[in-house]
PDB file of C-alpha atoms in Angstrom:
ATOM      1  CA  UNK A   1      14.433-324.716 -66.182  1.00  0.00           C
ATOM      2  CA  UNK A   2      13.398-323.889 -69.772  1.00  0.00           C
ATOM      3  CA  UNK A   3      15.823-324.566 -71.948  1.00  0.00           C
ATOM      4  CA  UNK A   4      14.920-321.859 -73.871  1.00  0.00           C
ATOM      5  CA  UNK A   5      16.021-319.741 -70.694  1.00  0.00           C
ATOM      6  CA  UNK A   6      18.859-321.029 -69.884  1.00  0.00           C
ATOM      7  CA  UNK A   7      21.149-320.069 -72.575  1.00  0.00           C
ATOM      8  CA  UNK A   8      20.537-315.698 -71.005  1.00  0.00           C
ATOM      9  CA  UNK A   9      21.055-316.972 -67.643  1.00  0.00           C
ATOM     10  CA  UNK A  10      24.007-318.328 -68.069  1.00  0.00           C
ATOM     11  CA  UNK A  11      25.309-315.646 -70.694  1.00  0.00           C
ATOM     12  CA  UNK A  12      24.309-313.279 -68.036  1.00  0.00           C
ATOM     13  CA  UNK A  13      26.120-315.057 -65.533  1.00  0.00           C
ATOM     14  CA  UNK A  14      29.260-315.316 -67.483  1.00  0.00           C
ATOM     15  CA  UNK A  15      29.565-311.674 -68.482  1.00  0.00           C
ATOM     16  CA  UNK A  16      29.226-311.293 -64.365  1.00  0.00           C
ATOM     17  CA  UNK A  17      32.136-313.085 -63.936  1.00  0.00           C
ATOM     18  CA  UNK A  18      33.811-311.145 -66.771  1.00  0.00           C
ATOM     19  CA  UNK A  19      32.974-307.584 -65.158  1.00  0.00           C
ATOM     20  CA  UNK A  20      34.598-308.753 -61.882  1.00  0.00           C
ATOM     21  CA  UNK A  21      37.093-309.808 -63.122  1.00  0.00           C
ATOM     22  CA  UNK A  22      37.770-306.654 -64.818  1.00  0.00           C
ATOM     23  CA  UNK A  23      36.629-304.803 -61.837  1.00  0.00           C
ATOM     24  CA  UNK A  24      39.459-306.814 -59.701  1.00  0.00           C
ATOM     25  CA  UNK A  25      42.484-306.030 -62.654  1.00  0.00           C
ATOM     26  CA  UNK A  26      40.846-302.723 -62.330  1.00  0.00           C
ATOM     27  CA  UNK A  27      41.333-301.888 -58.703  1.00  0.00           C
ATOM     28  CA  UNK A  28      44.625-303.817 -58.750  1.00  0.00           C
ATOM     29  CA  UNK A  29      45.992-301.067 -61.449  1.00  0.00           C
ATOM     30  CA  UNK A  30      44.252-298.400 -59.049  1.00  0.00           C
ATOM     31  CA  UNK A  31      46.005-299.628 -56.114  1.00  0.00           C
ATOM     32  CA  UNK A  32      49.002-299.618 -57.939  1.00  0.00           C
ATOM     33  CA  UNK A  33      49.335-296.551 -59.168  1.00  0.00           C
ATOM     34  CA  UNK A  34      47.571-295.271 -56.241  1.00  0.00           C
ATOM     35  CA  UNK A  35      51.011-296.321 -54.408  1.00  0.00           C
ATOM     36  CA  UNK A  36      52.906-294.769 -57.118  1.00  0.00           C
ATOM     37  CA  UNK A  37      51.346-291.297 -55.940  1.00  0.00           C
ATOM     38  CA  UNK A  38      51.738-291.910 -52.679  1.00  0.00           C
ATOM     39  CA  UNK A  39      55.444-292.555 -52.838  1.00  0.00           C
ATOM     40  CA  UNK A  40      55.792-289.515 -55.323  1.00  0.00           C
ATOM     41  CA  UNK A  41      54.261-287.600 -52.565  1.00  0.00           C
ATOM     42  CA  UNK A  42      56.953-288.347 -50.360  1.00  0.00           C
ATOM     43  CA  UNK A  43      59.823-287.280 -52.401  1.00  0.00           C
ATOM     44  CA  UNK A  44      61.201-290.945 -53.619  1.00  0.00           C
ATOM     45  CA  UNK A  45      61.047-291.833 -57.235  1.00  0.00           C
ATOM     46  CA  UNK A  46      63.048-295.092 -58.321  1.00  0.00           C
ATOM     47  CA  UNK A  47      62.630-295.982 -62.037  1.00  0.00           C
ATOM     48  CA  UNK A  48      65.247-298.614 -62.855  1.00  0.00           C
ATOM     49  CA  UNK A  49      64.009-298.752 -66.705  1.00  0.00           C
ATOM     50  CA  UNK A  50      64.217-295.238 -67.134  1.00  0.00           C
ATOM     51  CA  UNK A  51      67.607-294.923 -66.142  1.00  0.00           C
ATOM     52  CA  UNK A  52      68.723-297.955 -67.797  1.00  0.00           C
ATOM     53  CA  UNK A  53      67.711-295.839 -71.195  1.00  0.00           C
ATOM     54  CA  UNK A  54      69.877-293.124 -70.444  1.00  0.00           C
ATOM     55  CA  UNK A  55      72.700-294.975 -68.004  1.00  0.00           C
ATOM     56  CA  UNK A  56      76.073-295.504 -70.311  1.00  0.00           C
ATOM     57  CA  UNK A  57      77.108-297.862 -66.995  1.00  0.00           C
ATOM     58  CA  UNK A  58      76.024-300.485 -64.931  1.00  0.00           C
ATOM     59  CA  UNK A  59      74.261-299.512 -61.637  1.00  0.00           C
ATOM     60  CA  UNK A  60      72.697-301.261 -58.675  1.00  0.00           C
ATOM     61  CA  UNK A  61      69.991-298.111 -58.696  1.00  0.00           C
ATOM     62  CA  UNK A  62      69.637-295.244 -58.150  1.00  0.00           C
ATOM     63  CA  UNK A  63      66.584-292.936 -55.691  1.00  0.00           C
ATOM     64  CA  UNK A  64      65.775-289.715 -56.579  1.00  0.00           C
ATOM     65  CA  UNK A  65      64.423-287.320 -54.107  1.00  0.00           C
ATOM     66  CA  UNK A  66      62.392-284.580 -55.260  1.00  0.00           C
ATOM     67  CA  UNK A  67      60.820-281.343 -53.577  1.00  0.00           C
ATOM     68  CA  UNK A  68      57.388-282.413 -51.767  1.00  0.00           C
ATOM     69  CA  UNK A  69      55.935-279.766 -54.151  1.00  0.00           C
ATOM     70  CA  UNK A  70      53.616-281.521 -56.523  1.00  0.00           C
ATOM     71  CA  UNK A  71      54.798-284.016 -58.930  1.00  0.00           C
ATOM     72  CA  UNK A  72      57.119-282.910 -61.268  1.00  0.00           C
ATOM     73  CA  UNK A  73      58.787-284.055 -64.293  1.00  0.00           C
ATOM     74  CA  UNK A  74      61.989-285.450 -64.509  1.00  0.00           C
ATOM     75  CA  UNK A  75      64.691-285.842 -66.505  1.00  0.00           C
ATOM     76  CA  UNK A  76      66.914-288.771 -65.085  1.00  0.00           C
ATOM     77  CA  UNK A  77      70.013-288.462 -68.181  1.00  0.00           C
ATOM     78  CA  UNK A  78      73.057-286.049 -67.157  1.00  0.00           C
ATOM     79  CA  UNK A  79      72.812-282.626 -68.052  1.00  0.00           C
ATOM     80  CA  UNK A  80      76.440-280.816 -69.642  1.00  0.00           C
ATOM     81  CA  UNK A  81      77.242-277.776 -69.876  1.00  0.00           C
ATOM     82  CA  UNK A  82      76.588-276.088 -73.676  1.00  0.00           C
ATOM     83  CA  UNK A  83      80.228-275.544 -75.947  1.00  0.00           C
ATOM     84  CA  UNK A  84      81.322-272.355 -76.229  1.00  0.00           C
ATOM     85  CA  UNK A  85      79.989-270.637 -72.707  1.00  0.00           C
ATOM     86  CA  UNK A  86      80.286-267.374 -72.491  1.00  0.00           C
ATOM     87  CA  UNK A  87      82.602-264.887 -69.885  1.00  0.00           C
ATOM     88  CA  UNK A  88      79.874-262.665 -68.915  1.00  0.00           C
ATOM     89  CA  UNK A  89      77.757-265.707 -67.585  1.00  0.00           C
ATOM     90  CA  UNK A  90      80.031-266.517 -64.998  1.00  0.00           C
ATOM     91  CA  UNK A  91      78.483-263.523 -63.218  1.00  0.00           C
ATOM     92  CA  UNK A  92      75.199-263.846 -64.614  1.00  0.00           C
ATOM     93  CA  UNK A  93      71.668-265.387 -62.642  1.00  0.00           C
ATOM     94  CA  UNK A  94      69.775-267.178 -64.851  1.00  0.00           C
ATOM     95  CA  UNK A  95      66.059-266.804 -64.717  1.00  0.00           C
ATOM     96  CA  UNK A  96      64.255-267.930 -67.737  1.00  0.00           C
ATOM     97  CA  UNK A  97      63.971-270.158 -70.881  1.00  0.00           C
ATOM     98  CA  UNK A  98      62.064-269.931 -74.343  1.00  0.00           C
ATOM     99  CA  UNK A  99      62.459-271.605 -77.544  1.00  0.00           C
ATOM    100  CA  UNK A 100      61.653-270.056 -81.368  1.00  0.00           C
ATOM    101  CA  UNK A 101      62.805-270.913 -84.571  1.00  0.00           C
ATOM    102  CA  UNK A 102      64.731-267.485 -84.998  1.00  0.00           C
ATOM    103  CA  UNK A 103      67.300-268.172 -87.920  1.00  0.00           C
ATOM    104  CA  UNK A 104      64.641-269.592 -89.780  1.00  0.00           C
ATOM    105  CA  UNK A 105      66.321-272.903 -90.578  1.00  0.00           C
ATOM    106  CA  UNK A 106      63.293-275.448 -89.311  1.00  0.00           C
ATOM    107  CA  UNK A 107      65.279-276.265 -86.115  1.00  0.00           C
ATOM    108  CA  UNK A 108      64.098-274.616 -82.987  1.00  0.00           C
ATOM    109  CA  UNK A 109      66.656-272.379 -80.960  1.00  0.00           C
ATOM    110  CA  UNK A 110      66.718-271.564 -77.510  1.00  0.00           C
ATOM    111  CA  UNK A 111      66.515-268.508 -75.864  1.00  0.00           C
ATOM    112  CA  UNK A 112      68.114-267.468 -72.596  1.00  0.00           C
ATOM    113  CA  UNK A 113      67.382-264.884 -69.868  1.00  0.00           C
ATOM    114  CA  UNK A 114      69.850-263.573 -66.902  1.00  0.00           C
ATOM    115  CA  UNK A 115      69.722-260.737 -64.335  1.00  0.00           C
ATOM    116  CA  UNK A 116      73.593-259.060 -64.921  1.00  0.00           C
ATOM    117  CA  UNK A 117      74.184-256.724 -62.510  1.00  0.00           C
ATOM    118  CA  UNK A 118      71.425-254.149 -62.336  1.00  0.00           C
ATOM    119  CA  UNK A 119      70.581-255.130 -65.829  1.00  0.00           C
ATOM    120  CA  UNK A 120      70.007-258.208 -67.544  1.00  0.00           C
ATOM    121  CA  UNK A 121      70.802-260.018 -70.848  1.00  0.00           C
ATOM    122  CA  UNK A 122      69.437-262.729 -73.319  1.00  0.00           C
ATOM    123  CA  UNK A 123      71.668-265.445 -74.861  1.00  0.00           C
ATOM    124  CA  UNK A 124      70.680-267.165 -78.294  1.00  0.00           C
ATOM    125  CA  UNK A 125      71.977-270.374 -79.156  1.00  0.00           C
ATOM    126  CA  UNK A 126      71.034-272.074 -82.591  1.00  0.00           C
ATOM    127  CA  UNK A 127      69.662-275.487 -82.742  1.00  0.00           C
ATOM    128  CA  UNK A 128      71.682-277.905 -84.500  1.00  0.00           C
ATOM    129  CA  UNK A 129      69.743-279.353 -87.984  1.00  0.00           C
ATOM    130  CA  UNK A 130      72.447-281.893 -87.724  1.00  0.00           C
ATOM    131  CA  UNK A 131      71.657-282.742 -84.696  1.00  0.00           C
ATOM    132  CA  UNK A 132      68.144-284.107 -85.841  1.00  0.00           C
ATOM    133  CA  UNK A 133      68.353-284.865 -89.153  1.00  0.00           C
ATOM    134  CA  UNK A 134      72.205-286.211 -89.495  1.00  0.00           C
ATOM    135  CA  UNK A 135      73.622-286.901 -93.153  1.00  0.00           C
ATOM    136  CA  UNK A 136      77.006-287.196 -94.976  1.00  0.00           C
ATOM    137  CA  UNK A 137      79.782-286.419 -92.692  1.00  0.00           C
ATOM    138  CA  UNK A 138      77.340-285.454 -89.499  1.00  0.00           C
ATOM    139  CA  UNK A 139      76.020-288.934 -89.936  1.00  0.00           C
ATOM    140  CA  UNK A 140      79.839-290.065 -90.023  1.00  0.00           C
ATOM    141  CA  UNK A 141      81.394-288.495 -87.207  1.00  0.00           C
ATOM    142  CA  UNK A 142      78.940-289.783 -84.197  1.00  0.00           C
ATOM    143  CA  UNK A 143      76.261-287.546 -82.662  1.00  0.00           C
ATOM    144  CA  UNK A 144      76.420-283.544 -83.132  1.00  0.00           C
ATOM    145  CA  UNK A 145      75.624-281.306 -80.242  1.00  0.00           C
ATOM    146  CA  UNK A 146      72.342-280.239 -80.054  1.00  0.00           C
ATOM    147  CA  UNK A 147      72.835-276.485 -80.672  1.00  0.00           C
ATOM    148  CA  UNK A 148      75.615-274.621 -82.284  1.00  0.00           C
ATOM    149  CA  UNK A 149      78.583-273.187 -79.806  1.00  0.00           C
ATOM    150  CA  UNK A 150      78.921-269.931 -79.851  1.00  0.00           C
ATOM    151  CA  UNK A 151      75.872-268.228 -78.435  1.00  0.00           C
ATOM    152  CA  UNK A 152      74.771-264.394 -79.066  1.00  0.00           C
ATOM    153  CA  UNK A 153      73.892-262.184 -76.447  1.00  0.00           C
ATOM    154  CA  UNK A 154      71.728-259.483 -76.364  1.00  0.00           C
ATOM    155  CA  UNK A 155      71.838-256.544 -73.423  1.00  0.00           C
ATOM    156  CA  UNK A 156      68.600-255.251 -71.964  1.00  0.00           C
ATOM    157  CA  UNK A 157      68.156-252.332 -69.257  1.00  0.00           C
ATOM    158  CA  UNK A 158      66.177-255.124 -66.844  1.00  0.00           C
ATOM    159  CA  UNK A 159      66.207-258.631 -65.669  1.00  0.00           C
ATOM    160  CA  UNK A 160      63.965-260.611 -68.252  1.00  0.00           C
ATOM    161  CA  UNK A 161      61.840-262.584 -65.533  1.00  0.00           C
ATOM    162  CA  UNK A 162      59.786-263.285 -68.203  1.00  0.00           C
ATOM    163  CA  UNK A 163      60.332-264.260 -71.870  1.00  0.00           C
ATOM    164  CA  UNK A 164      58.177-264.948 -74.735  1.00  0.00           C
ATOM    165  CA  UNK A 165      58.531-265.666 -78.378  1.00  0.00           C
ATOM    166  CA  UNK A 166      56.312-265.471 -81.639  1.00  0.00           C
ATOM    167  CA  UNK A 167      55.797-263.615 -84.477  1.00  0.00           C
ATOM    168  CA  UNK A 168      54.210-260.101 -83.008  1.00  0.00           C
ATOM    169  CA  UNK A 169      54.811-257.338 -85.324  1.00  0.00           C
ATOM    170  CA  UNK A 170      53.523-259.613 -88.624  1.00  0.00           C
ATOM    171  CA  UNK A 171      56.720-259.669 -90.442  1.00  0.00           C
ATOM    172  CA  UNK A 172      57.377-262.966 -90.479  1.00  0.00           C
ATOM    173  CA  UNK A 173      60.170-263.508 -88.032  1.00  0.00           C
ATOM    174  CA  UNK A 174      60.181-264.477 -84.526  1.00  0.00           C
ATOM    175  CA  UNK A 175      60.285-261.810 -82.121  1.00  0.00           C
ATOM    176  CA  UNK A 176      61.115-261.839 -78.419  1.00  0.00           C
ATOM    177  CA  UNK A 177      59.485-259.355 -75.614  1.00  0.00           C
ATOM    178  CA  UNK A 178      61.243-259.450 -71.804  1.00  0.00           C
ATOM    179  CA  UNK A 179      59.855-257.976 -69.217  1.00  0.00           C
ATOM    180  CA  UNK A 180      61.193-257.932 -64.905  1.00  0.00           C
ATOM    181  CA  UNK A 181      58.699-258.847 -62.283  1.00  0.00           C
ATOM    182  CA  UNK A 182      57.395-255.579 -60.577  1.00  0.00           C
ATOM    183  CA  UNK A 183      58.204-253.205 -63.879  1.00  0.00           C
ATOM    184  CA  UNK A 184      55.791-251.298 -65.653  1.00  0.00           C
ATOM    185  CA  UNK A 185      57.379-252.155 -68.923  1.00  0.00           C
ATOM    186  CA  UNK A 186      58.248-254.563 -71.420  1.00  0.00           C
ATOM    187  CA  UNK A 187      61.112-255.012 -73.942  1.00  0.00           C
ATOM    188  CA  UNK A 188      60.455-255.722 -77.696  1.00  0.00           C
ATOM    189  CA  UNK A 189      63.097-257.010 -79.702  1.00  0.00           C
ATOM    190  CA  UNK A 190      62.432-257.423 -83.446  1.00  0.00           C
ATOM    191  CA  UNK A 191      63.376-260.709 -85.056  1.00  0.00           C
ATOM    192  CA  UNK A 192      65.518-260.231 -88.296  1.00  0.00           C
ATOM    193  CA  UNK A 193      65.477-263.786 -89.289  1.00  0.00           C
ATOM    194  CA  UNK A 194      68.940-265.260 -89.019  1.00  0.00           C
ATOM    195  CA  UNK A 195      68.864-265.244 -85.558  1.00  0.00           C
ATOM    196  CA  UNK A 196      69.924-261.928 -84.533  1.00  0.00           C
ATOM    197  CA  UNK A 197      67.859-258.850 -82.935  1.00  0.00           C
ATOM    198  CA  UNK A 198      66.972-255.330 -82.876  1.00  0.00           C
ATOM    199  CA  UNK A 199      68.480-252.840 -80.195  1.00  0.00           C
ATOM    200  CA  UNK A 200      65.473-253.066 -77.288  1.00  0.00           C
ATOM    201  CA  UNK A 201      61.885-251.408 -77.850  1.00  0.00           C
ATOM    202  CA  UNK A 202      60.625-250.316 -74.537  1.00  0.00           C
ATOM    203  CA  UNK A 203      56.946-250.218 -74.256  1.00  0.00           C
ATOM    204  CA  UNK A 204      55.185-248.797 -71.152  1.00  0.00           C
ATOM    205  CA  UNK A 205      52.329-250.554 -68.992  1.00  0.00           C
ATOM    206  CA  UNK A 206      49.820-249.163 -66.787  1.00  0.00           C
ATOM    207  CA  UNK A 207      50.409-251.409 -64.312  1.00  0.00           C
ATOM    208  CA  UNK A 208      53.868-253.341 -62.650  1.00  0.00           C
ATOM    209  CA  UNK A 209      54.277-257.143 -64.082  1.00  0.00           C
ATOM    210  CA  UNK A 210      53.385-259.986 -62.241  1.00  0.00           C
ATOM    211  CA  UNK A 211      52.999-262.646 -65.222  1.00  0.00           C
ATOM    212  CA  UNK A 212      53.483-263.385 -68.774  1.00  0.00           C
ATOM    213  CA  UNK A 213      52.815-265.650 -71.361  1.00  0.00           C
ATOM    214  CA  UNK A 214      52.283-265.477 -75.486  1.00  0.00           C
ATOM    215  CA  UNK A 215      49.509-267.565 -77.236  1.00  0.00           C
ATOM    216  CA  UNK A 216      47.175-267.240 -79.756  1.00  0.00           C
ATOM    217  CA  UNK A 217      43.847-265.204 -77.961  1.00  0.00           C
ATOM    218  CA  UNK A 218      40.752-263.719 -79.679  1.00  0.00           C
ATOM    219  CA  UNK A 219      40.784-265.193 -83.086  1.00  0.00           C
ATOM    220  CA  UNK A 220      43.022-267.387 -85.173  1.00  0.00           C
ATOM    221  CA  UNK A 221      45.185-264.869 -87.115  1.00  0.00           C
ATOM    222  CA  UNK A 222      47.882-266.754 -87.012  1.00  0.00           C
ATOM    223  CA  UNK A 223      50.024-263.941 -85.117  1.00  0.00           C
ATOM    224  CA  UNK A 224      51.175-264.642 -81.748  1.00  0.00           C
ATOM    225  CA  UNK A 225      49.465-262.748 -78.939  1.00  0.00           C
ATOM    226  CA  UNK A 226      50.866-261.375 -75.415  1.00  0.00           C
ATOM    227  CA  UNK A 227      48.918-261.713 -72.283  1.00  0.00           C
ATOM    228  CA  UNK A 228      50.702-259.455 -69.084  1.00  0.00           C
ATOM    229  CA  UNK A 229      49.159-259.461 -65.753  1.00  0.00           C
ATOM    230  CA  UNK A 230      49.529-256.536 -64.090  1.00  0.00           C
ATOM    231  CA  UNK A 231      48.572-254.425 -60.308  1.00  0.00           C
ATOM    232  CA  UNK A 232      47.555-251.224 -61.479  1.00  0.00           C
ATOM    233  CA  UNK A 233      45.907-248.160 -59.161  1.00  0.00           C
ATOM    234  CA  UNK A 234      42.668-249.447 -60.052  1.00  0.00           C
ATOM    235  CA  UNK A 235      43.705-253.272 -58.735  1.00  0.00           C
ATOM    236  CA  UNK A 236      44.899-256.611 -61.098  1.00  0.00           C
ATOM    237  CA  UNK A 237      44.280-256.463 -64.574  1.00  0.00           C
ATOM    238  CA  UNK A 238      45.160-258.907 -67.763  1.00  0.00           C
ATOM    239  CA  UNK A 239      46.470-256.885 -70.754  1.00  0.00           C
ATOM    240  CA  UNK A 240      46.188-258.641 -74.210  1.00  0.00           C
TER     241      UNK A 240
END
């Protein structure tokens, strides 16, 4: 062989090697995760480090069996019940969740939706600034719950299937607007700022509710748009 050769052969030869290799690391990181989905399509998820970050215990393991609905996500630490729940939830169903900084304080709070009787409600709870940015005696005392006790509650005439948050009058407060699968309205409630709300604006559709969601559509205006689908006579429609 020329010498002069022989150096690209064997360069060629050795970056072959390098690609299978790569190829085999490959397919073994395909077959593994390729098991992973498999075994999350059955239901089972086992995750020992994930539970050792949230576990205050020792524990041989523990299997967590999920709805063979997809693959969804999971939180593995123990949930508690918020301070300061209030009476009229014991009757209450809840059906939906939404976040929003509403007081205004940089901390996002969460808002709450429940079918009460033939009506419904919202609850409000304030996020905790201590909780995320501790100092002085916060710091002190150990961790601070994550939002304030003592929530707020706000009545509305229907079950708020849907909720969604933003800034949709242009004032400069977060807003929320409800609406109940199947009705032909929605309910506006105007943010003041410091985390309360305006008695329920009822605005009429031409068409019953079958989704919701707020985003920013058409052109960035920086107010918050509100998307509805609806059935109407004339058959489904979007309404921005």
């Amino acid at each position: 062989m020329n010498p002069r050769h022989s150096f690209p052969v064997l360069t060629a030869f050795c970056l072959g090697l390098l690609n299978l290799a790569a190829f085999g690391h490959s397919a073994l990181a395909t077959a593994s995760w390729l098991s992973s989905v498999a075994a999350a399509s059955r239901g089972v998820f086992t995750n020992q480090a994930a539970l050792n970050s949230c576990a205050t215990g020792s524990a041989s393991g523990i299997t967590v069996h999920a709805a063979q609905r997809g693959a969804p996500l999971l939180n593995l630490c123990d949930g508690h019940a918020l301070g300061g729940t209030l009476a009229e939830l014991r009757q209450a169903q809840p059906l939906a969740l939404a976040s929003g900084d509403f007081d205004e304080d940089g901390t996002p709070d969460r808002v709450s939706g429940f079918a009460v009787g033939k009506g419904g409600m919202i609850t409000v709870h304030r996020g905790n600034v201590n909780a995320l940015w501790p100092y002085g005696a916060a710091l002190r005392n150990g961790p601070r719950p994550t939002f304030i006790p003592n929530a707020r509650t706000f009545s509305l005439s229907e079950a708020p299937d849907f909720i969604a948050t933003g800034d949709f009058d242009a004032d400069g407060h977060w807003d929320v607007v409800t609406a109940q699968l199947g009705s032909s309205a929605l309910y506006f409630l105007k943010g003041d700022g410091h985390g309360g709300f305006a008695a329920p604006q009822r605005i009429l559709l031409t068409g019953n509710v079958t989704a919701m969601i707020a985003g920013e559509i058409n052109r960035a205006d920086g107010l918050t748009d509100l998307i509805v689908a609806v059935n109407s006579a004339g058959g489904p429609r979007v309404l921005v």
